[in-house]
Short mmCIF file of N, CA and C and ligand atoms in Angstrom, two decimals:
data_model
loop_
_atom_site.label_atom_id
_atom_site.label_comp_id
_atom_site.label_asym_id
_atom_site.label_seq_id
_atom_site.Cartn_x
_atom_site.Cartn_y
_atom_site.Cartn_z
N MET W 1 64.87 107.49 22.22
CA MET W 1 63.80 106.68 22.15
C MET W 1 64.24 105.21 21.77
N ALA W 2 63.35 104.11 22.19
CA ALA W 2 63.91 102.95 22.05
C ALA W 2 63.27 102.51 20.54
N ASP W 3 64.33 101.88 19.81
CA ASP W 3 63.77 101.50 18.45
C ASP W 3 63.05 100.33 18.43
N MET W 4 62.49 99.95 17.19
CA MET W 4 61.64 98.70 16.99
C MET W 4 62.26 97.44 17.47
N SER W 5 63.64 97.21 17.30
CA SER W 5 64.23 96.08 17.43
C SER W 5 64.52 95.89 19.12
N THR W 6 64.73 96.85 19.71
CA THR W 6 64.93 96.98 21.07
C THR W 6 63.44 96.47 21.62
N GLU W 7 62.22 97.14 21.31
CA GLU W 7 60.94 96.72 21.89
C GLU W 7 60.78 95.23 21.58
N LYS W 8 61.22 94.86 20.41
CA LYS W 8 60.81 93.31 20.03
C LYS W 8 61.70 92.40 21.01
N ASN W 9 62.83 92.74 21.06
CA ASN W 9 63.88 92.17 21.94
C ASN W 9 63.17 91.80 23.54
N VAL W 10 62.98 93.00 23.97
CA VAL W 10 62.51 93.26 25.15
C VAL W 10 61.18 92.41 25.60
N GLN W 11 60.26 92.34 24.42
CA GLN W 11 59.01 91.72 24.46
C GLN W 11 59.28 90.25 24.36
N GLU W 12 60.24 89.87 23.70
CA GLU W 12 60.77 88.49 23.63
C GLU W 12 61.27 87.68 24.94
N LEU W 13 61.94 88.72 25.58
CA LEU W 13 62.43 88.15 26.97
C LEU W 13 61.20 88.08 28.03
N LEU W 14 60.47 89.21 27.96
CA LEU W 14 59.40 89.13 29.01
C LEU W 14 58.29 88.02 28.57
N ASP W 15 58.17 87.59 27.15
CA ASP W 15 57.28 86.66 26.85
C ASP W 15 57.83 85.19 27.34
N LEU W 16 59.11 84.94 27.33
CA LEU W 16 59.74 83.72 27.74
C LEU W 16 59.52 83.68 29.19
N LEU W 17 59.91 84.67 30.03
CA LEU W 17 59.60 84.58 31.33
C LEU W 17 58.26 84.38 31.74
N SER W 18 57.25 85.01 31.13
CA SER W 18 55.99 85.03 31.76
C SER W 18 55.42 83.64 31.19
N ALA W 19 55.94 83.08 30.18
CA ALA W 19 55.30 81.63 29.83
C ALA W 19 55.68 80.51 30.68
N LYS W 20 56.88 80.76 31.46
CA LYS W 20 57.30 79.71 32.33
C LYS W 20 56.77 80.26 33.88
N GLY W 21 55.99 81.29 34.00
CA GLY W 21 55.78 81.92 35.05
C GLY W 21 55.38 81.04 36.22
N ASN W 22 54.66 79.84 35.87
CA ASN W 22 53.96 79.03 36.91
C ASN W 22 54.80 77.78 37.20
N ASP W 23 55.74 77.46 36.33
CA ASP W 23 56.68 76.24 36.72
C ASP W 23 57.35 76.46 38.04
N THR W 24 57.42 75.54 38.75
CA THR W 24 57.99 75.48 40.13
C THR W 24 59.50 75.62 39.98
N TYR W 25 60.17 76.36 40.82
CA TYR W 25 61.58 76.57 40.75
C TYR W 25 62.42 75.58 41.55
N PHE W 26 62.70 74.58 40.79
CA PHE W 26 63.87 73.63 41.20
C PHE W 26 63.67 73.17 42.63
N GLY W 27 62.75 72.64 43.23
CA GLY W 27 62.57 72.18 44.44
C GLY W 27 62.51 73.28 45.54
N GLU W 28 62.06 74.51 45.05
CA GLU W 28 61.71 75.53 45.93
C GLU W 28 60.33 75.74 46.07
N GLU W 29 59.79 76.58 46.94
CA GLU W 29 58.37 76.92 47.28
C GLU W 29 57.77 78.00 46.28
N VAL W 30 58.78 78.64 45.34
CA VAL W 30 58.15 79.78 44.68
C VAL W 30 58.39 79.40 43.14
N SER W 31 57.70 80.01 42.27
CA SER W 31 57.66 79.65 40.82
C SER W 31 58.88 80.26 40.12
N VAL W 32 59.39 79.92 38.88
CA VAL W 32 60.38 80.47 38.22
C VAL W 32 60.18 81.91 38.20
N LEU W 33 59.06 82.40 37.69
CA LEU W 33 58.81 83.66 37.52
C LEU W 33 58.95 84.66 38.81
N GLU W 34 58.33 83.96 40.03
CA GLU W 34 58.29 84.68 41.16
C GLU W 34 59.66 84.79 41.69
N HIS W 35 60.59 83.89 41.51
CA HIS W 35 62.05 83.80 41.80
C HIS W 35 62.71 84.91 41.13
N CYS W 36 62.57 85.09 39.88
CA CYS W 36 63.31 86.12 38.89
C CYS W 36 62.64 87.37 39.30
N LEU W 37 61.47 87.49 39.56
CA LEU W 37 60.99 88.94 39.92
C LEU W 37 61.41 89.41 41.36
N GLN W 38 61.56 88.42 42.22
CA GLN W 38 62.11 89.05 43.59
C GLN W 38 63.58 89.15 43.36
N CYS W 39 64.30 88.50 42.63
CA CYS W 39 65.67 88.76 42.45
C CYS W 39 65.77 90.20 41.97
N ALA W 40 65.19 90.56 40.85
CA ALA W 40 65.07 91.69 40.20
C ALA W 40 64.78 92.93 41.23
N TYR W 41 63.68 92.59 42.13
CA TYR W 41 63.42 93.51 43.28
C TYR W 41 64.48 93.84 44.20
N PHE W 42 65.14 92.81 44.76
CA PHE W 42 66.11 93.09 45.50
C PHE W 42 67.26 93.80 44.95
N ALA W 43 67.57 93.60 43.51
CA ALA W 43 68.52 94.41 42.96
C ALA W 43 68.01 95.80 42.97
N GLU W 44 67.09 96.17 42.65
CA GLU W 44 66.47 97.51 42.40
C GLU W 44 66.49 98.21 43.88
N GLN W 45 65.94 97.41 45.08
CA GLN W 45 66.13 97.97 46.26
C GLN W 45 67.47 98.36 46.60
N SER W 46 68.47 97.61 46.00
CA SER W 46 69.85 97.95 46.43
C SER W 46 70.49 98.95 45.43
N HIS W 47 69.63 99.70 44.66
CA HIS W 47 70.12 100.67 43.79
C HIS W 47 70.98 100.25 42.87
N ALA W 48 70.91 99.10 42.40
CA ALA W 48 71.83 98.63 41.34
C ALA W 48 71.57 99.18 40.01
N SER W 49 72.51 99.20 38.96
CA SER W 49 72.42 99.75 37.83
C SER W 49 71.27 98.99 36.94
N PRO W 50 70.76 99.84 35.88
CA PRO W 50 70.00 98.89 34.94
C PRO W 50 70.31 97.58 34.66
N SER W 51 71.73 97.57 34.26
CA SER W 51 72.40 96.32 33.61
C SER W 51 72.38 95.28 34.86
N THR W 52 72.68 95.63 35.90
CA THR W 52 72.61 94.63 37.08
C THR W 52 71.25 94.11 37.57
N ILE W 53 70.25 95.15 37.48
CA ILE W 53 68.91 94.58 37.58
C ILE W 53 68.34 93.78 36.62
N ALA W 54 68.78 94.00 35.40
CA ALA W 54 68.37 93.09 34.19
C ALA W 54 69.07 91.88 34.24
N ALA W 55 70.39 91.67 34.89
CA ALA W 55 71.02 90.40 35.18
C ALA W 55 70.26 89.62 36.22
N ALA W 56 69.94 90.46 37.21
CA ALA W 56 69.12 89.83 38.35
C ALA W 56 67.73 89.13 37.89
N LEU W 57 67.03 90.02 36.74
CA LEU W 57 65.87 89.39 36.51
C LEU W 57 66.07 88.22 35.56
N LEU W 58 67.16 88.13 35.02
CA LEU W 58 67.31 87.12 33.76
C LEU W 58 68.22 86.07 34.00
N HIS W 59 68.92 86.07 35.29
CA HIS W 59 69.88 85.17 35.53
C HIS W 59 69.48 83.77 35.30
N ASP W 60 68.35 83.43 35.40
CA ASP W 60 67.81 81.84 35.29
C ASP W 60 67.32 81.69 33.94
N ILE W 61 67.43 82.64 32.90
CA ILE W 61 66.83 82.46 31.60
C ILE W 61 67.26 80.99 31.01
N GLY W 62 68.56 80.61 31.44
CA GLY W 62 68.99 79.38 30.89
C GLY W 62 68.18 78.08 31.35
N HIS W 63 67.78 78.26 32.52
CA HIS W 63 66.84 77.08 32.98
C HIS W 63 65.59 77.04 32.00
N ILE W 64 64.99 78.22 31.60
CA ILE W 64 63.82 78.16 30.72
C ILE W 64 64.17 77.74 29.24
N LEU W 65 65.40 77.95 28.89
CA LEU W 65 65.94 77.62 27.44
C LEU W 65 66.06 76.26 27.30
N HIS W 66 66.83 75.66 28.46
CA HIS W 66 67.15 74.24 28.15
C HIS W 66 66.10 73.25 28.53
N ASP W 67 65.96 72.04 28.04
CA ASP W 67 64.75 71.30 28.18
C ASP W 67 65.03 70.08 29.21
N LEU W 68 66.16 70.23 30.08
CA LEU W 68 66.27 69.02 31.26
C LEU W 68 65.07 69.26 32.14
N PRO W 69 64.82 68.05 32.70
CA PRO W 69 63.78 67.91 33.66
C PRO W 69 64.05 68.77 34.90
N GLU W 70 62.79 69.09 35.56
CA GLU W 70 62.87 70.11 36.68
C GLU W 70 64.11 69.56 37.74
N ASP W 71 63.97 68.25 37.90
CA ASP W 71 65.01 67.75 39.08
C ASP W 71 66.17 67.25 38.48
N HIS W 72 66.70 67.88 37.31
CA HIS W 72 67.77 67.42 36.63
C HIS W 72 69.24 67.30 37.48
N THR W 73 69.26 68.22 38.41
CA THR W 73 70.58 68.05 39.38
C THR W 73 70.48 67.05 40.24
N ARG W 74 69.39 66.67 40.52
CA ARG W 74 69.13 65.36 41.49
C ARG W 74 69.61 64.14 40.75
N GLN W 75 69.58 64.14 39.40
CA GLN W 75 69.93 63.12 38.76
C GLN W 75 71.48 63.18 38.25
N GLY W 76 72.17 64.11 38.92
CA GLY W 76 73.52 64.19 38.69
C GLY W 76 73.97 64.67 37.54
N LYS W 77 73.05 65.62 36.72
CA LYS W 77 73.28 66.26 35.59
C LYS W 77 73.42 67.76 35.85
N ASP W 78 74.36 68.54 35.10
CA ASP W 78 74.25 69.97 35.27
C ASP W 78 73.97 70.32 33.99
N GLY W 79 72.85 71.16 33.88
CA GLY W 79 72.49 71.72 32.70
C GLY W 79 73.40 73.00 32.23
N TRP W 80 74.28 73.42 33.02
CA TRP W 80 75.03 74.64 32.60
C TRP W 80 74.15 75.71 32.31
N HIS W 81 73.04 75.89 33.13
CA HIS W 81 72.28 76.93 32.65
C HIS W 81 72.74 78.33 32.71
N GLU W 82 73.88 78.61 33.42
CA GLU W 82 74.55 79.90 33.49
C GLU W 82 75.13 80.28 32.18
N GLU W 83 75.80 79.43 31.58
CA GLU W 83 76.42 79.41 30.28
C GLU W 83 75.39 79.77 29.12
N ILE W 84 74.47 78.75 29.20
CA ILE W 84 73.17 78.83 28.22
C ILE W 84 72.70 80.29 28.15
N GLY W 85 72.34 80.64 29.45
CA GLY W 85 71.57 81.91 29.58
C GLY W 85 72.52 83.08 29.07
N ALA W 86 73.85 83.01 29.44
CA ALA W 86 74.75 84.17 29.34
C ALA W 86 74.90 84.38 27.67
N ARG W 87 75.11 83.19 26.94
CA ARG W 87 75.32 83.05 25.48
C ARG W 87 73.87 83.57 24.79
N TYR W 88 72.76 83.19 25.33
CA TYR W 88 71.47 83.65 24.70
C TYR W 88 71.43 85.15 24.82
N LEU W 89 71.64 85.55 26.18
CA LEU W 89 71.60 86.97 26.32
C LEU W 89 72.64 88.02 25.54
N SER W 90 73.67 87.23 25.05
CA SER W 90 74.65 88.00 24.58
C SER W 90 74.27 88.50 23.10
N GLN W 91 73.29 87.82 22.50
CA GLN W 91 72.53 88.45 21.33
C GLN W 91 72.38 89.85 21.27
N TRP W 92 72.13 90.39 22.60
CA TRP W 92 71.63 91.87 22.80
C TRP W 92 72.38 92.62 23.77
N PHE W 93 72.70 91.79 24.86
CA PHE W 93 73.29 92.58 25.99
C PHE W 93 74.91 92.48 26.00
N ASP W 94 75.42 93.57 26.58
CA ASP W 94 76.97 93.43 26.68
C ASP W 94 77.26 92.70 28.06
N GLU W 95 78.72 92.70 28.37
CA GLU W 95 79.10 91.91 29.32
C GLU W 95 78.56 92.34 30.91
N ALA W 96 78.00 93.52 31.01
CA ALA W 96 77.57 94.04 32.24
C ALA W 96 76.48 93.30 32.55
N VAL W 97 75.69 92.79 31.61
CA VAL W 97 74.44 92.03 31.85
C VAL W 97 74.99 90.55 31.79
N THR W 98 75.70 90.07 30.87
CA THR W 98 75.93 88.73 30.71
C THR W 98 76.96 88.02 31.61
N GLU W 99 77.97 88.87 32.10
CA GLU W 99 78.86 88.35 32.99
C GLU W 99 78.34 87.84 34.47
N PRO W 100 77.70 88.79 34.98
CA PRO W 100 77.00 88.31 36.19
C PRO W 100 76.38 87.05 36.13
N VAL W 101 75.52 87.00 35.09
CA VAL W 101 74.59 85.81 34.73
C VAL W 101 75.51 84.59 34.65
N ARG W 102 76.50 84.77 33.76
CA ARG W 102 77.50 83.73 33.46
C ARG W 102 78.22 83.11 34.75
N LEU W 103 78.50 83.96 35.69
CA LEU W 103 79.27 83.50 36.90
C LEU W 103 78.44 83.38 38.25
N HIS W 104 77.02 83.43 38.10
CA HIS W 104 76.15 83.42 39.16
C HIS W 104 76.37 82.06 39.97
N VAL W 105 76.59 80.82 39.17
CA VAL W 105 76.80 79.73 39.90
C VAL W 105 78.28 79.48 40.48
N ALA W 106 79.14 80.01 39.66
CA ALA W 106 80.59 79.91 40.30
C ALA W 106 80.70 80.94 41.63
N ALA W 107 79.83 81.98 41.71
CA ALA W 107 79.68 82.71 42.69
C ALA W 107 79.12 82.22 43.93
N LYS W 108 78.35 81.29 43.75
CA LYS W 108 78.00 80.33 44.99
C LYS W 108 78.96 79.61 45.54
N ARG W 109 79.72 78.88 44.69
CA ARG W 109 80.99 78.18 44.95
C ARG W 109 81.91 78.87 45.64
N TYR W 110 82.07 80.20 45.26
CA TYR W 110 83.04 81.13 45.69
C TYR W 110 82.62 81.64 47.11
N LEU W 111 81.17 81.86 47.43
CA LEU W 111 80.87 82.37 48.69
C LEU W 111 80.80 81.15 49.75
N CYS W 112 80.69 79.94 49.41
CA CYS W 112 80.84 78.79 50.29
C CYS W 112 82.25 78.79 50.75
N ALA W 113 83.06 79.07 50.08
CA ALA W 113 84.52 78.97 50.36
C ALA W 113 85.01 80.00 51.03
N THR W 114 84.35 81.36 51.03
CA THR W 114 84.77 82.40 51.63
C THR W 114 83.99 83.01 52.64
N ASP W 115 82.91 82.63 52.92
CA ASP W 115 82.01 83.41 53.54
C ASP W 115 81.11 82.16 54.64
N PRO W 116 81.53 81.97 55.73
CA PRO W 116 80.85 80.91 56.58
C PRO W 116 79.71 80.94 56.90
N SER W 117 79.23 82.37 56.77
CA SER W 117 77.81 82.41 57.23
C SER W 117 76.80 82.05 55.99
N TYR W 118 77.41 82.07 54.91
CA TYR W 118 76.52 81.98 53.53
C TYR W 118 76.01 80.54 53.35
N ILE W 119 76.80 79.64 53.60
CA ILE W 119 76.23 78.21 53.46
C ILE W 119 74.85 77.88 54.06
N ALA W 120 74.94 78.47 55.38
CA ALA W 120 73.60 78.20 56.09
C ALA W 120 72.35 78.92 55.42
N LYS W 121 72.65 79.78 54.58
CA LYS W 121 71.59 80.58 53.76
C LYS W 121 70.98 79.73 52.66
N LEU W 122 71.90 78.70 52.11
CA LEU W 122 71.61 77.86 50.99
C LEU W 122 70.30 76.96 51.21
N SER W 123 69.36 76.97 50.34
CA SER W 123 68.40 75.98 50.44
C SER W 123 69.02 74.55 50.14
N ASP W 124 68.27 73.47 50.49
CA ASP W 124 68.66 72.18 50.29
C ASP W 124 68.78 71.83 48.81
N ALA W 125 67.98 72.39 47.85
CA ALA W 125 68.17 72.18 46.41
C ALA W 125 69.41 72.99 46.06
N SER W 126 69.71 73.94 46.66
CA SER W 126 70.88 74.78 46.17
C SER W 126 72.17 73.99 46.71
N ILE W 127 72.07 73.46 47.59
CA ILE W 127 73.43 72.48 48.29
C ILE W 127 73.50 71.15 47.24
N GLU W 128 72.21 70.77 46.92
CA GLU W 128 72.32 69.41 46.14
C GLU W 128 72.84 69.97 44.64
N SER W 129 72.40 70.92 44.27
CA SER W 129 72.88 71.24 42.76
C SER W 129 74.43 71.60 42.80
N MET W 130 74.89 72.21 43.94
CA MET W 130 76.45 72.43 43.85
C MET W 130 77.35 71.35 43.76
N LYS W 131 76.74 70.14 44.31
CA LYS W 131 77.60 69.17 43.93
C LYS W 131 78.03 68.64 42.46
N VAL W 132 76.87 68.93 41.77
CA VAL W 132 77.21 68.61 40.20
C VAL W 132 77.67 69.87 39.40
N GLN W 133 77.74 70.83 40.25
CA GLN W 133 78.35 72.11 39.72
C GLN W 133 79.82 72.62 40.02
N GLY W 134 80.33 71.39 40.72
CA GLY W 134 81.86 71.51 40.88
C GLY W 134 82.18 71.71 42.43
N GLY W 135 81.29 71.82 43.37
CA GLY W 135 81.64 71.87 44.83
C GLY W 135 82.26 73.33 45.43
N ILE W 136 82.49 73.32 46.45
CA ILE W 136 83.01 74.56 47.23
C ILE W 136 84.34 74.69 46.44
N MET W 137 84.62 76.00 46.19
CA MET W 137 85.89 76.39 45.41
C MET W 137 87.13 76.23 46.38
N SER W 138 88.18 75.70 45.88
CA SER W 138 89.66 75.62 46.52
C SER W 138 89.96 77.01 46.64
N SER W 139 91.10 77.32 47.62
CA SER W 139 91.45 78.82 47.69
C SER W 139 92.10 79.22 46.36
N ASP W 140 92.82 78.56 45.54
CA ASP W 140 93.20 78.93 44.35
C ASP W 140 92.11 79.41 43.52
N GLU W 141 91.11 78.52 43.41
CA GLU W 141 90.08 78.78 42.33
C GLU W 141 89.18 80.27 43.08
N ALA W 142 89.04 80.28 44.33
CA ALA W 142 88.44 81.42 44.95
C ALA W 142 89.20 82.56 44.53
N SER W 143 90.66 82.78 44.63
CA SER W 143 91.44 83.82 44.12
C SER W 143 91.18 84.22 42.77
N ALA W 144 91.32 83.11 41.89
CA ALA W 144 91.16 83.39 40.44
C ALA W 144 89.81 83.95 40.34
N PHE W 145 88.63 83.76 40.80
CA PHE W 145 87.32 84.17 40.77
C PHE W 145 87.35 85.42 41.23
N ALA W 146 87.91 85.86 42.44
CA ALA W 146 87.84 87.16 42.80
C ALA W 146 88.54 88.20 41.88
N ALA W 147 89.40 87.66 41.29
CA ALA W 147 90.06 88.59 40.23
C ALA W 147 89.48 89.00 38.88
N LEU W 148 88.32 88.28 38.70
CA LEU W 148 87.49 88.52 37.60
C LEU W 148 86.91 89.87 37.73
N PRO W 149 86.68 90.66 36.44
CA PRO W 149 86.18 91.96 36.43
C PRO W 149 84.72 92.06 37.04
N ALA W 150 83.81 91.02 36.75
CA ALA W 150 82.58 90.97 37.06
C ALA W 150 82.32 90.18 38.39
N ALA W 151 83.28 89.92 39.14
CA ALA W 151 83.24 89.04 40.42
C ALA W 151 82.27 89.56 41.47
N THR W 152 82.43 90.88 41.74
CA THR W 152 81.67 91.72 42.80
C THR W 152 80.22 91.58 42.32
N ARG W 153 79.98 92.00 41.04
CA ARG W 153 78.48 92.12 40.77
C ARG W 153 77.92 90.51 40.79
N ALA W 154 78.62 89.59 40.37
CA ALA W 154 78.14 88.14 40.34
C ALA W 154 77.74 87.73 41.82
N VAL W 155 78.64 88.37 42.76
CA VAL W 155 78.48 87.89 44.11
C VAL W 155 77.23 88.63 44.69
N GLN W 156 77.17 89.89 44.39
CA GLN W 156 75.86 90.55 44.62
C GLN W 156 74.65 89.71 44.16
N LEU W 157 74.69 89.42 42.86
CA LEU W 157 73.53 88.92 42.19
C LEU W 157 73.02 87.59 42.98
N ARG W 158 74.25 86.65 43.48
CA ARG W 158 74.14 85.49 44.13
C ARG W 158 73.35 85.66 45.37
N ARG W 159 73.71 86.72 46.17
CA ARG W 159 73.07 87.00 47.35
C ARG W 159 71.60 87.26 47.38
N TRP W 160 71.33 88.05 46.28
CA TRP W 160 69.84 88.34 45.85
C TRP W 160 69.22 86.92 45.51
N ASP W 161 69.92 86.21 44.80
CA ASP W 161 69.18 84.96 44.25
C ASP W 161 68.94 84.01 45.48
N GLU W 162 69.75 83.96 46.43
CA GLU W 162 69.52 83.12 47.69
C GLU W 162 68.37 83.72 48.48
N GLU W 163 68.18 84.97 48.53
CA GLU W 163 67.01 85.66 49.18
C GLU W 163 65.51 85.32 48.31
N ALA W 164 65.69 85.18 47.02
CA ALA W 164 64.59 85.25 46.34
C ALA W 164 63.77 84.18 46.14
N LYS W 165 63.43 83.58 47.24
CA LYS W 165 62.79 82.22 47.48
C LYS W 165 61.64 82.50 48.46
N ILE W 166 60.99 83.66 48.56
CA ILE W 166 60.02 83.94 49.67
C ILE W 166 58.55 83.82 49.22
N VAL W 167 57.86 82.89 49.90
CA VAL W 167 56.61 82.64 49.35
C VAL W 167 55.60 83.67 49.71
N ASP W 168 54.88 84.33 48.63
CA ASP W 168 53.75 85.30 48.78
C ASP W 168 54.31 86.72 48.78
N LEU W 169 55.88 86.81 48.69
CA LEU W 169 56.24 88.16 48.69
C LEU W 169 55.74 89.11 47.64
N LYS W 170 55.19 90.23 47.79
CA LYS W 170 54.47 91.06 46.92
C LYS W 170 55.54 91.91 46.24
N VAL W 171 55.80 91.87 45.17
CA VAL W 171 56.83 92.55 44.33
C VAL W 171 56.25 92.96 43.07
N PRO W 172 56.78 94.10 42.36
CA PRO W 172 56.35 94.37 41.11
C PRO W 172 56.40 93.32 39.99
N GLY W 173 55.50 93.42 38.89
CA GLY W 173 55.44 92.39 37.98
C GLY W 173 56.45 92.80 36.69
N LEU W 174 56.37 91.83 35.65
CA LEU W 174 57.30 92.08 34.70
C LEU W 174 57.41 93.41 34.16
N GLN W 175 56.14 94.04 33.77
CA GLN W 175 56.04 95.25 33.09
C GLN W 175 56.77 96.23 33.70
N HIS W 176 56.96 96.21 35.05
CA HIS W 176 57.73 97.17 35.68
C HIS W 176 59.25 97.31 35.20
N TYR W 177 59.90 96.18 34.82
CA TYR W 177 61.25 96.14 34.22
C TYR W 177 61.27 96.56 32.82
N LEU W 178 60.19 97.07 31.96
CA LEU W 178 60.32 97.29 30.69
C LEU W 178 61.23 98.51 30.52
N PRO W 179 61.21 99.50 31.18
CA PRO W 179 62.19 100.59 30.99
C PRO W 179 63.54 100.26 31.43
N ILE W 180 63.54 99.25 32.50
CA ILE W 180 65.04 98.96 32.82
C ILE W 180 65.82 98.32 31.82
N LEU W 181 65.00 97.13 31.33
CA LEU W 181 65.57 96.42 30.19
C LEU W 181 65.96 97.23 29.06
N ARG W 182 65.06 98.18 28.65
CA ARG W 182 65.29 99.06 27.51
C ARG W 182 66.53 99.82 27.67
N ALA W 183 66.75 100.28 28.96
CA ALA W 183 68.02 101.04 29.37
C ALA W 183 69.32 100.11 29.28
N ALA W 184 69.15 98.77 29.64
CA ALA W 184 70.24 98.01 29.83
C ALA W 184 70.52 97.57 28.22
N LEU W 185 69.62 97.47 27.24
CA LEU W 185 69.83 97.17 25.90
C LEU W 185 70.50 98.47 25.13
N MET W 186 69.96 99.53 25.37
CA MET W 186 70.33 100.70 24.76
C MET W 186 71.89 101.00 25.34
N GLY W 187 72.15 100.74 26.40
CA GLY W 187 73.68 100.76 26.99
C GLY W 187 74.32 99.90 26.16
N ALA W 188 73.98 98.79 25.92
CA ALA W 188 74.99 97.58 24.97
C ALA W 188 74.91 98.30 23.71
N GLU W 189 73.85 99.00 23.14
CA GLU W 189 73.86 99.46 21.87
C GLU W 189 75.08 100.68 21.76
N ALA W 190 74.89 101.40 22.73
CA ALA W 190 75.69 102.59 22.75
C ALA W 190 77.30 102.24 22.96
N ASP W 191 77.56 101.06 23.60
CA ASP W 191 79.01 100.77 23.57
C ASP W 191 79.42 100.20 22.31
N GLN W 192 78.42 99.77 21.45
CA GLN W 192 79.10 99.31 20.19
C GLN W 192 79.40 100.58 19.06
N VAL W 193 78.84 101.51 19.24
CA VAL W 193 78.86 102.81 18.30
C VAL W 193 80.37 103.08 18.39
FE1 FE J 201 68.18 81.90 40.69
#
């Protein structure tokens, strides 16, 4: 059974996401919340683990936490939302959740270097933001990325991230992910025993 602190932490995460539910998602047609819910939905459809589904749901939480304006990448600034998000989530989750989150921007730069069909799937906003995120990886950078333990899960997350911009797609709401987040949190606690 989940204890009180697990319940409190899960609720804090859901409250953060729902508070920003109507903010538009950086030049896309969907809101931040719709984007996060679609990303988690695609992860669940792919039979991903609770930790990976949690990472998909929470991968952009760094955007919600930092206070840069919505169009900050167009102004040539990078908010490092992946680092901010991973650090925030590491209060409660282990690397099974935090590493795919931390690497999901690097995964875009990696996929652009290694999959010729991928770049065509990127939205204009995503191509624009990559310029301030370091651009397409060199082959040395791509090899180093592929050797990271969480590389495969980060790449999976990135592909769902790209899909998760569909206007009016009907997907489960935040409450659906309560038991999945609890399982991911309990997994991290079990690792620490
Ligand atoms: Fe995203």
